[in-house]
Amino acid sequence: MFRSWFFVFVLLLTVCPAFGQSDDTPVEQRPWFVAQTAHFNIYSCGSVQDTYRLAGQMEQFCRAYSLLAGKDAVESPPIIVLAFPDHDSMKPFLPLYNGQPGNIAGFFTRGSDENLIVLSLPSADSPDMDVIFHEYAHLLLRRNEEAWPLWLKEGMAEVYSTFKVLGNHVEIARPIDRHLETLANEPLMPLDELFSVGRDSAQYNEATRQGMFYAESWLLTLYLMAGDSPILRERFAQYTPLLKQGESPVQAFTNALGVSLPTMQAELKRYAQAGRFTPIVLRLNGTIATPVTITSRRVTPVEILFRFGDEQLHIGRMDSAASWFKQAQQLAPASPLPYEGLALLAEEQDNAGEALSDLQQAAKLGPLSYVAHYVYAKEKYHETVHGENMYGRIEGDQAAEVRGELKKSIALMPSFGPAHELLGFFEMVQGDNLALSEQQLQYAIQLEPENQSYQFTLAQVQLSEHELDAARRTLQPLLLLPNVDPKLRASAQTLSQQINGAN
């Protein structure tokens, strides 16, 4: 729990809570507002005070992590947070598992256009921030997204979920009572089973089985980061590099740590039974005890309907997304937001003509967002394709329109990686300014290191510039990592052969 003096709120527009609002009121009809900070746009219809507290604590976590890992680690477009007043109102917006809302307290989803966190709002009476910090940690740790197995992604997020400020230090890896209770009452999963769990596995989704998956993932990560074996703590640093060199999760684990899975299973059981868990205390090279500026405004009904549709779109519930966007269109036919939402839905469903038509209509009604400008440029550029994704140089107004829309997107949101990547690809194909192309792609990779297709495009530019060694280094992860899309890996192998033939 954070001390209140760590955050001072500067309000440019006061939002008054609607006390006495009936819990039976449909969530879309409640008064919503958005609290905006440097890194978050938090939409809520819950308590204003609790929402401000949430905003301050999330910014504090962000500042602390930036001091530990560098400011590049937290750079992204503002993260959209939907903070529902309680779990029941959030349930219709959860991802589905076997046709039912998943058994989760909140979630983070990574999209090409935005990062999204959905959760129920902590209150002063129930201030636990573990779910929020867990979900945000997934974004902060995204540089290892494609290499880490699921147990380590979730285990590391659980370790960071216990984040606490101690003056000019932060503390992580504190004991988690619910996991200790699970571990005390149930046997450990075999480690080979733990390593094989994926996002579609029952252990990850079913309430009766996911408790042990999270508990053991946390325990194993905690042991390797802060356990009582200095040798294993030191060796654990080699696990991620071996994964990035193409070794399987089990192979990299045993090679890095120098122990077999049965040996580690016994060690993990001993560690859990000993019950001595020492948190990690990290010194901050700077301070996070500075004021947090929050601007706040009311959200119009059409905007919250758009947000609901956008959220459903990002978790793959297309029919529900369409319903929200159409409801917004009926409510406010003169607003550009419903058309923008329908355009994003059409683009997701590979209906380029409909996406462009909706975006053109949205542009007539009001200014477009950075995402809309990007999608418009992407679809207009795709119209010039010859054959199967074969882009060629374009001239005149066509080229000016694509380049102009991408620059508008970047001007509105300089930290939007997809616009930088597409502009870099566009300039590569045009061939007039390969240095600019490489610059845009390098920045896109800095913003989204987990997006492996960016690396493939950069390697193409480097080959065009005869930077063969650099191109080989850029392609190496695509050739080695186990989680690379098969089509992307095949393309990388073909490009690698071209690079080797260019010597």
PDB file of N, CA and C in Angstrom, residues 348-419:
ATOM      1  N   GLU A 348      -9.874  -5.327 -39.177  1.00  0.00           N
ATOM      2  CA  GLU A 348      -9.549  -6.577 -38.490  1.00  0.00           C
ATOM      3  C   GLU A 348     -10.123  -7.773 -39.245  1.00  0.00           C
ATOM      4  N   GLN A 349     -11.250  -7.572 -39.911  1.00  0.00           N
ATOM      5  CA  GLN A 349     -11.903  -8.642 -40.655  1.00  0.00           C
ATOM      6  C   GLN A 349     -11.486  -8.664 -42.128  1.00  0.00           C
ATOM      7  N   ASP A 350     -10.395  -7.934 -42.445  1.00  0.00           N
ATOM      8  CA  ASP A 350      -9.828  -7.901 -43.800  1.00  0.00           C
ATOM      9  C   ASP A 350     -10.807  -7.371 -44.836  1.00  0.00           C
ATOM     10  N   ASN A 351     -11.634  -6.420 -44.449  1.00  0.00           N
ATOM     11  CA  ASN A 351     -12.567  -5.780 -45.377  1.00  0.00           C
ATOM     12  C   ASN A 351     -12.067  -4.358 -45.629  1.00  0.00           C
ATOM     13  N   ALA A 352     -11.086  -4.238 -46.516  1.00  0.00           N
ATOM     14  CA  ALA A 352     -10.404  -2.963 -46.733  1.00  0.00           C
ATOM     15  C   ALA A 352     -11.343  -1.898 -47.275  1.00  0.00           C
ATOM     16  N   GLY A 353     -12.202  -2.264 -48.222  1.00  0.00           N
ATOM     17  CA  GLY A 353     -13.096  -1.283 -48.821  1.00  0.00           C
ATOM     18  C   GLY A 353     -14.011  -0.647 -47.795  1.00  0.00           C
ATOM     19  N   GLU A 354     -14.570  -1.471 -46.920  1.00  0.00           N
ATOM     20  CA  GLU A 354     -15.461  -0.952 -45.885  1.00  0.00           C
ATOM     21  C   GLU A 354     -14.690  -0.102 -44.877  1.00  0.00           C
ATOM     22  N   ALA A 355     -13.469  -0.519 -44.547  1.00  0.00           N
ATOM     23  CA  ALA A 355     -12.657   0.252 -43.606  1.00  0.00           C
ATOM     24  C   ALA A 355     -12.369   1.646 -44.151  1.00  0.00           C
ATOM     25  N   LEU A 356     -11.978   1.726 -45.437  1.00  0.00           N
ATOM     26  CA  LEU A 356     -11.689   3.029 -46.038  1.00  0.00           C
ATOM     27  C   LEU A 356     -12.940   3.891 -46.116  1.00  0.00           C
ATOM     28  N   SER A 357     -14.060   3.289 -46.471  1.00  0.00           N
ATOM     29  CA  SER A 357     -15.309   4.041 -46.563  1.00  0.00           C
ATOM     30  C   SER A 357     -15.696   4.624 -45.208  1.00  0.00           C
ATOM     31  N   ASP A 358     -15.589   3.808 -44.152  1.00  0.00           N
ATOM     32  CA  ASP A 358     -15.941   4.294 -42.815  1.00  0.00           C
ATOM     33  C   ASP A 358     -14.971   5.380 -42.347  1.00  0.00           C
ATOM     34  N   LEU A 359     -13.695   5.241 -42.667  1.00  0.00           N
ATOM     35  CA  LEU A 359     -12.722   6.260 -42.264  1.00  0.00           C
ATOM     36  C   LEU A 359     -12.946   7.572 -43.012  1.00  0.00           C
ATOM     37  N   GLN A 360     -13.305   7.486 -44.276  1.00  0.00           N
ATOM     38  CA  GLN A 360     -13.617   8.705 -45.029  1.00  0.00           C
ATOM     39  C   GLN A 360     -14.830   9.415 -44.443  1.00  0.00           C
ATOM     40  N   GLN A 361     -15.834   8.630 -44.019  1.00  0.00           N
ATOM     41  CA  GLN A 361     -17.006   9.226 -43.386  1.00  0.00           C
ATOM     42  C   GLN A 361     -16.628   9.838 -42.035  1.00  0.00           C
ATOM     43  N   ALA A 362     -15.776   9.153 -41.281  1.00  0.00           N
ATOM     44  CA  ALA A 362     -15.338   9.687 -39.989  1.00  0.00           C
ATOM     45  C   ALA A 362     -14.590  11.002 -40.169  1.00  0.00           C
ATOM     46  N   ALA A 363     -13.760  11.093 -41.206  1.00  0.00           N
ATOM     47  CA  ALA A 363     -12.986  12.306 -41.459  1.00  0.00           C
ATOM     48  C   ALA A 363     -13.896  13.492 -41.788  1.00  0.00           C
ATOM     49  N   LYS A 364     -15.044  13.229 -42.393  1.00  0.00           N
ATOM     50  CA  LYS A 364     -15.984  14.307 -42.711  1.00  0.00           C
ATOM     51  C   LYS A 364     -16.646  14.862 -41.448  1.00  0.00           C
ATOM     52  N   LEU A 365     -16.731  14.017 -40.420  1.00  0.00           N
ATOM     53  CA  LEU A 365     -17.459  14.399 -39.215  1.00  0.00           C
ATOM     54  C   LEU A 365     -16.568  14.993 -38.134  1.00  0.00           C
ATOM     55  N   GLY A 366     -15.291  14.749 -38.208  1.00  0.00           N
ATOM     56  CA  GLY A 366     -14.407  15.282 -37.179  1.00  0.00           C
ATOM     57  C   GLY A 366     -12.990  14.786 -37.362  1.00  0.00           C
ATOM     58  N   PRO A 367     -12.077  15.229 -36.508  1.00  0.00           N
ATOM     59  CA  PRO A 367     -10.679  14.801 -36.643  1.00  0.00           C
ATOM     60  C   PRO A 367     -10.517  13.317 -36.353  1.00  0.00           C
ATOM     61  N   LEU A 368      -9.559  12.708 -37.032  1.00  0.00           N
ATOM     62  CA  LEU A 368      -9.271  11.289 -36.843  1.00  0.00           C
ATOM     63  C   LEU A 368      -8.208  11.104 -35.771  1.00  0.00           C
ATOM     64  N   SER A 369      -8.196   9.946 -35.163  1.00  0.00           N
ATOM     65  CA  SER A 369      -7.166   9.603 -34.189  1.00  0.00           C
ATOM     66  C   SER A 369      -5.889   9.169 -34.904  1.00  0.00           C
ATOM     67  N   TYR A 370      -4.825   9.028 -34.139  1.00  0.00           N
ATOM     68  CA  TYR A 370      -3.569   8.553 -34.727  1.00  0.00           C
ATOM     69  C   TYR A 370      -3.728   7.148 -35.293  1.00  0.00           C
ATOM     70  N   VAL A 371      -4.567   6.329 -34.671  1.00  0.00           N
ATOM     71  CA  VAL A 371      -4.794   4.972 -35.172  1.00  0.00           C
ATOM     72  C   VAL A 371      -5.526   5.019 -36.504  1.00  0.00           C
ATOM     73  N   ALA A 372      -6.525   5.900 -36.614  1.00  0.00           N
ATOM     74  CA  ALA A 372      -7.303   5.992 -37.847  1.00  0.00           C
ATOM     75  C   ALA A 372      -6.438   6.462 -39.015  1.00  0.00           C
ATOM     76  N   HIS A 373      -5.582   7.453 -38.788  1.00  0.00           N
ATOM     77  CA  HIS A 373      -4.680   7.902 -39.854  1.00  0.00           C
ATOM     78  C   HIS A 373      -3.765   6.760 -40.303  1.00  0.00           C
ATOM     79  N   TYR A 374      -3.291   5.979 -39.350  1.00  0.00           N
ATOM     80  CA  TYR A 374      -2.424   4.845 -39.685  1.00  0.00           C
ATOM     81  C   TYR A 374      -3.169   3.800 -40.509  1.00  0.00           C
ATOM     82  N   VAL A 375      -4.364   3.436 -40.078  1.00  0.00           N
ATOM     83  CA  VAL A 375      -5.140   2.422 -40.791  1.00  0.00           C
ATOM     84  C   VAL A 375      -5.486   2.914 -42.197  1.00  0.00           C
ATOM     85  N   TYR A 376      -5.825   4.185 -42.319  1.00  0.00           N
ATOM     86  CA  TYR A 376      -6.142   4.730 -43.642  1.00  0.00           C
ATOM     87  C   TYR A 376      -4.927   4.626 -44.561  1.00  0.00           C
ATOM     88  N   ALA A 377      -3.750   5.027 -44.062  1.00  0.00           N
ATOM     89  CA  ALA A 377      -2.527   4.924 -44.869  1.00  0.00           C
ATOM     90  C   ALA A 377      -2.231   3.470 -45.228  1.00  0.00           C
ATOM     91  N   LYS A 378      -2.398   2.584 -44.279  1.00  0.00           N
ATOM     92  CA  LYS A 378      -2.114   1.170 -44.501  1.00  0.00           C
ATOM     93  C   LYS A 378      -3.003   0.595 -45.605  1.00  0.00           C
ATOM     94  N   GLU A 379      -4.310   0.903 -45.533  1.00  0.00           N
ATOM     95  CA  GLU A 379      -5.232   0.344 -46.521  1.00  0.00           C
ATOM     96  C   GLU A 379      -5.069   1.009 -47.898  1.00  0.00           C
ATOM     97  N   LYS A 380      -4.803   2.307 -47.921  1.00  0.00           N
ATOM     98  CA  LYS A 380      -4.554   2.979 -49.206  1.00  0.00           C
ATOM     99  C   LYS A 380      -3.281   2.441 -49.861  1.00  0.00           C
ATOM    100  N   TYR A 381      -2.270   2.191 -49.058  1.00  0.00           N
ATOM    101  CA  TYR A 381      -1.023   1.645 -49.591  1.00  0.00           C
ATOM    102  C   TYR A 381      -1.255   0.225 -50.104  1.00  0.00           C
ATOM    103  N   HIS A 382      -2.080  -0.530 -49.370  1.00  0.00           N
ATOM    104  CA  HIS A 382      -2.343  -1.916 -49.784  1.00  0.00           C
ATOM    105  C   HIS A 382      -3.088  -1.974 -51.125  1.00  0.00           C
ATOM    106  N   GLU A 383      -3.807  -0.912 -51.448  1.00  0.00           N
ATOM    107  CA  GLU A 383      -4.491  -0.876 -52.746  1.00  0.00           C
ATOM    108  C   GLU A 383      -3.506  -0.894 -53.913  1.00  0.00           C
ATOM    109  N   THR A 384      -2.259  -0.528 -53.666  1.00  0.00           N
ATOM    110  CA  THR A 384      -1.260  -0.462 -54.738  1.00  0.00           C
ATOM    111  C   THR A 384      -0.524  -1.784 -54.935  1.00  0.00           C
ATOM    112  N   VAL A 385      -0.872  -2.800 -54.121  1.00  0.00           N
ATOM    113  CA  VAL A 385      -0.159  -4.076 -54.181  1.00  0.00           C
ATOM    114  C   VAL A 385      -0.401  -4.766 -55.519  1.00  0.00           C
ATOM    115  N   HIS A 386       0.661  -5.359 -56.059  1.00  0.00           N
ATOM    116  CA  HIS A 386       0.571  -6.169 -57.269  1.00  0.00           C
ATOM    117  C   HIS A 386       0.876  -7.616 -56.877  1.00  0.00           C
ATOM    118  N   GLY A 387      -0.030  -8.509 -57.213  1.00  0.00           N
ATOM    119  CA  GLY A 387       0.196  -9.904 -56.848  1.00  0.00           C
ATOM    120  C   GLY A 387      -0.021 -10.092 -55.356  1.00  0.00           C
ATOM    121  N   GLU A 388       0.674 -11.054 -54.766  1.00  0.00           N
ATOM    122  CA  GLU A 388       0.505 -11.383 -53.360  1.00  0.00           C
ATOM    123  C   GLU A 388       1.482 -10.582 -52.512  1.00  0.00           C
ATOM    124  N   ASN A 389       0.967  -9.447 -51.975  1.00  0.00           N
ATOM    125  CA  ASN A 389       1.766  -8.579 -51.109  1.00  0.00           C
ATOM    126  C   ASN A 389       3.067  -8.127 -51.763  1.00  0.00           C
ATOM    127  N   MET A 390       3.008  -7.829 -53.052  1.00  0.00           N
ATOM    128  CA  MET A 390       4.180  -7.329 -53.777  1.00  0.00           C
ATOM    129  C   MET A 390       4.025  -5.818 -53.958  1.00  0.00           C
ATOM    130  N   TYR A 391       4.746  -5.075 -53.133  1.00  0.00           N
ATOM    131  CA  TYR A 391       4.671  -3.618 -53.192  1.00  0.00           C
ATOM    132  C   TYR A 391       5.722  -3.089 -54.157  1.00  0.00           C
ATOM    133  N   GLY A 392       5.362  -2.049 -54.873  1.00  0.00           N
ATOM    134  CA  GLY A 392       6.297  -1.381 -55.768  1.00  0.00           C
ATOM    135  C   GLY A 392       6.244   0.116 -55.544  1.00  0.00           C
ATOM    136  N   ARG A 393       7.159   0.802 -56.138  1.00  0.00           N
ATOM    137  CA  ARG A 393       7.215   2.251 -56.009  1.00  0.00           C
ATOM    138  C   ARG A 393       5.935   2.877 -56.567  1.00  0.00           C
ATOM    139  N   ILE A 394       5.396   3.862 -55.860  1.00  0.00           N
ATOM    140  CA  ILE A 394       4.228   4.594 -56.340  1.00  0.00           C
ATOM    141  C   ILE A 394       4.597   6.068 -56.479  1.00  0.00           C
ATOM    142  N   GLU A 395       3.855   6.782 -57.285  1.00  0.00           N
ATOM    143  CA  GLU A 395       4.208   8.163 -57.625  1.00  0.00           C
ATOM    144  C   GLU A 395       3.077   9.122 -57.279  1.00  0.00           C
ATOM    145  N   GLY A 396       3.402  10.393 -57.347  1.00  0.00           N
ATOM    146  CA  GLY A 396       2.410  11.458 -57.322  1.00  0.00           C
ATOM    147  C   GLY A 396       1.538  11.490 -56.090  1.00  0.00           C
ATOM    148  N   ASP A 397       0.240  11.701 -56.334  1.00  0.00           N
ATOM    149  CA  ASP A 397      -0.710  11.899 -55.244  1.00  0.00           C
ATOM    150  C   ASP A 397      -0.831  10.666 -54.357  1.00  0.00           C
ATOM    151  N   GLN A 398      -0.733   9.484 -54.973  1.00  0.00           N
ATOM    152  CA  GLN A 398      -0.830   8.261 -54.167  1.00  0.00           C
ATOM    153  C   GLN A 398       0.268   8.220 -53.112  1.00  0.00           C
ATOM    154  N   ALA A 399       1.496   8.471 -53.532  1.00  0.00           N
ATOM    155  CA  ALA A 399       2.622   8.440 -52.598  1.00  0.00           C
ATOM    156  C   ALA A 399       2.483   9.535 -51.551  1.00  0.00           C
ATOM    157  N   ALA A 400       2.075  10.714 -51.982  1.00  0.00           N
ATOM    158  CA  ALA A 400       1.941  11.837 -51.058  1.00  0.00           C
ATOM    159  C   ALA A 400       0.872  11.555 -50.007  1.00  0.00           C
ATOM    160  N   GLU A 401      -0.221  10.908 -50.426  1.00  0.00           N
ATOM    161  CA  GLU A 401      -1.305  10.628 -49.485  1.00  0.00           C
ATOM    162  C   GLU A 401      -0.861   9.627 -48.430  1.00  0.00           C
ATOM    163  N   VAL A 402      -0.208   8.551 -48.838  1.00  0.00           N
ATOM    164  CA  VAL A 402       0.245   7.535 -47.880  1.00  0.00           C
ATOM    165  C   VAL A 402       1.251   8.140 -46.917  1.00  0.00           C
ATOM    166  N   ARG A 403       2.244   8.815 -47.453  1.00  0.00           N
ATOM    167  CA  ARG A 403       3.274   9.416 -46.605  1.00  0.00           C
ATOM    168  C   ARG A 403       2.659  10.462 -45.669  1.00  0.00           C
ATOM    169  N   GLY A 404       1.743  11.255 -46.187  1.00  0.00           N
ATOM    170  CA  GLY A 404       1.121  12.302 -45.383  1.00  0.00           C
ATOM    171  C   GLY A 404       0.293  11.748 -44.239  1.00  0.00           C
ATOM    172  N   GLU A 405      -0.471  10.676 -44.487  1.00  0.00           N
ATOM    173  CA  GLU A 405      -1.287  10.093 -43.425  1.00  0.00           C
ATOM    174  C   GLU A 405      -0.413   9.481 -42.335  1.00  0.00           C
ATOM    175  N   LEU A 406       0.683   8.858 -42.720  1.00  0.00           N
ATOM    176  CA  LEU A 406       1.584   8.287 -41.719  1.00  0.00           C
ATOM    177  C   LEU A 406       2.238   9.372 -40.881  1.00  0.00           C
ATOM    178  N   LYS A 407       2.604  10.472 -41.510  1.00  0.00           N
ATOM    179  CA  LYS A 407       3.204  11.569 -40.751  1.00  0.00           C
ATOM    180  C   LYS A 407       2.185  12.204 -39.811  1.00  0.00           C
ATOM    181  N   LYS A 408       0.923  12.261 -40.219  1.00  0.00           N
ATOM    182  CA  LYS A 408      -0.123  12.769 -39.321  1.00  0.00           C
ATOM    183  C   LYS A 408      -0.263  11.854 -38.106  1.00  0.00           C
ATOM    184  N   SER A 409      -0.227  10.553 -38.337  1.00  0.00           N
ATOM    185  CA  SER A 409      -0.328   9.597 -37.238  1.00  0.00           C
ATOM    186  C   SER A 409       0.819   9.783 -36.259  1.00  0.00           C
ATOM    187  N   ILE A 410       2.029   9.911 -36.785  1.00  0.00           N
ATOM    188  CA  ILE A 410       3.206  10.063 -35.933  1.00  0.00           C
ATOM    189  C   ILE A 410       3.179  11.396 -35.207  1.00  0.00           C
ATOM    190  N   ALA A 411       2.704  12.447 -35.872  1.00  0.00           N
ATOM    191  CA  ALA A 411       2.621  13.756 -35.219  1.00  0.00           C
ATOM    192  C   ALA A 411       1.659  13.716 -34.037  1.00  0.00           C
ATOM    193  N   LEU A 412       0.563  12.982 -34.189  1.00  0.00           N
ATOM    194  CA  LEU A 412      -0.407  12.874 -33.098  1.00  0.00           C
ATOM    195  C   LEU A 412       0.098  11.982 -31.971  1.00  0.00           C
ATOM    196  N   MET A 413       0.879  10.958 -32.314  1.00  0.00           N
ATOM    197  CA  MET A 413       1.381  10.026 -31.309  1.00  0.00           C
ATOM    198  C   MET A 413       2.782   9.572 -31.699  1.00  0.00           C
ATOM    199  N   PRO A 414       3.822  10.336 -31.313  1.00  0.00           N
ATOM    200  CA  PRO A 414       5.194   9.999 -31.713  1.00  0.00           C
ATOM    201  C   PRO A 414       5.671   8.636 -31.243  1.00  0.00           C
ATOM    202  N   SER A 415       5.059   8.068 -30.203  1.00  0.00           N
ATOM    203  CA  SER A 415       5.495   6.775 -29.685  1.00  0.00           C
ATOM    204  C   SER A 415       4.690   5.604 -30.245  1.00  0.00           C
ATOM    205  N   PHE A 416       4.031   5.828 -31.379  1.00  0.00           N
ATOM    206  CA  PHE A 416       3.206   4.783 -32.005  1.00  0.00           C
ATOM    207  C   PHE A 416       4.059   3.990 -32.984  1.00  0.00           C
ATOM    208  N   GLY A 417       4.490   2.811 -32.583  1.00  0.00           N
ATOM    209  CA  GLY A 417       5.419   2.009 -33.354  1.00  0.00           C
ATOM    210  C   GLY A 417       4.953   1.607 -34.737  1.00  0.00           C
ATOM    211  N   PRO A 418       3.703   1.134 -34.923  1.00  0.00           N
ATOM    212  CA  PRO A 418       3.277   0.684 -36.250  1.00  0.00           C
ATOM    213  C   PRO A 418       3.388   1.754 -37.332  1.00  0.00           C
ATOM    214  N   ALA A 419       3.137   3.024 -37.002  1.00  0.00           N
ATOM    215  CA  ALA A 419       3.251   4.082 -38.006  1.00  0.00           C
ATOM    216  C   ALA A 419       4.705   4.286 -38.409  1.00  0.00           C
TER     217      ALA A 419
END
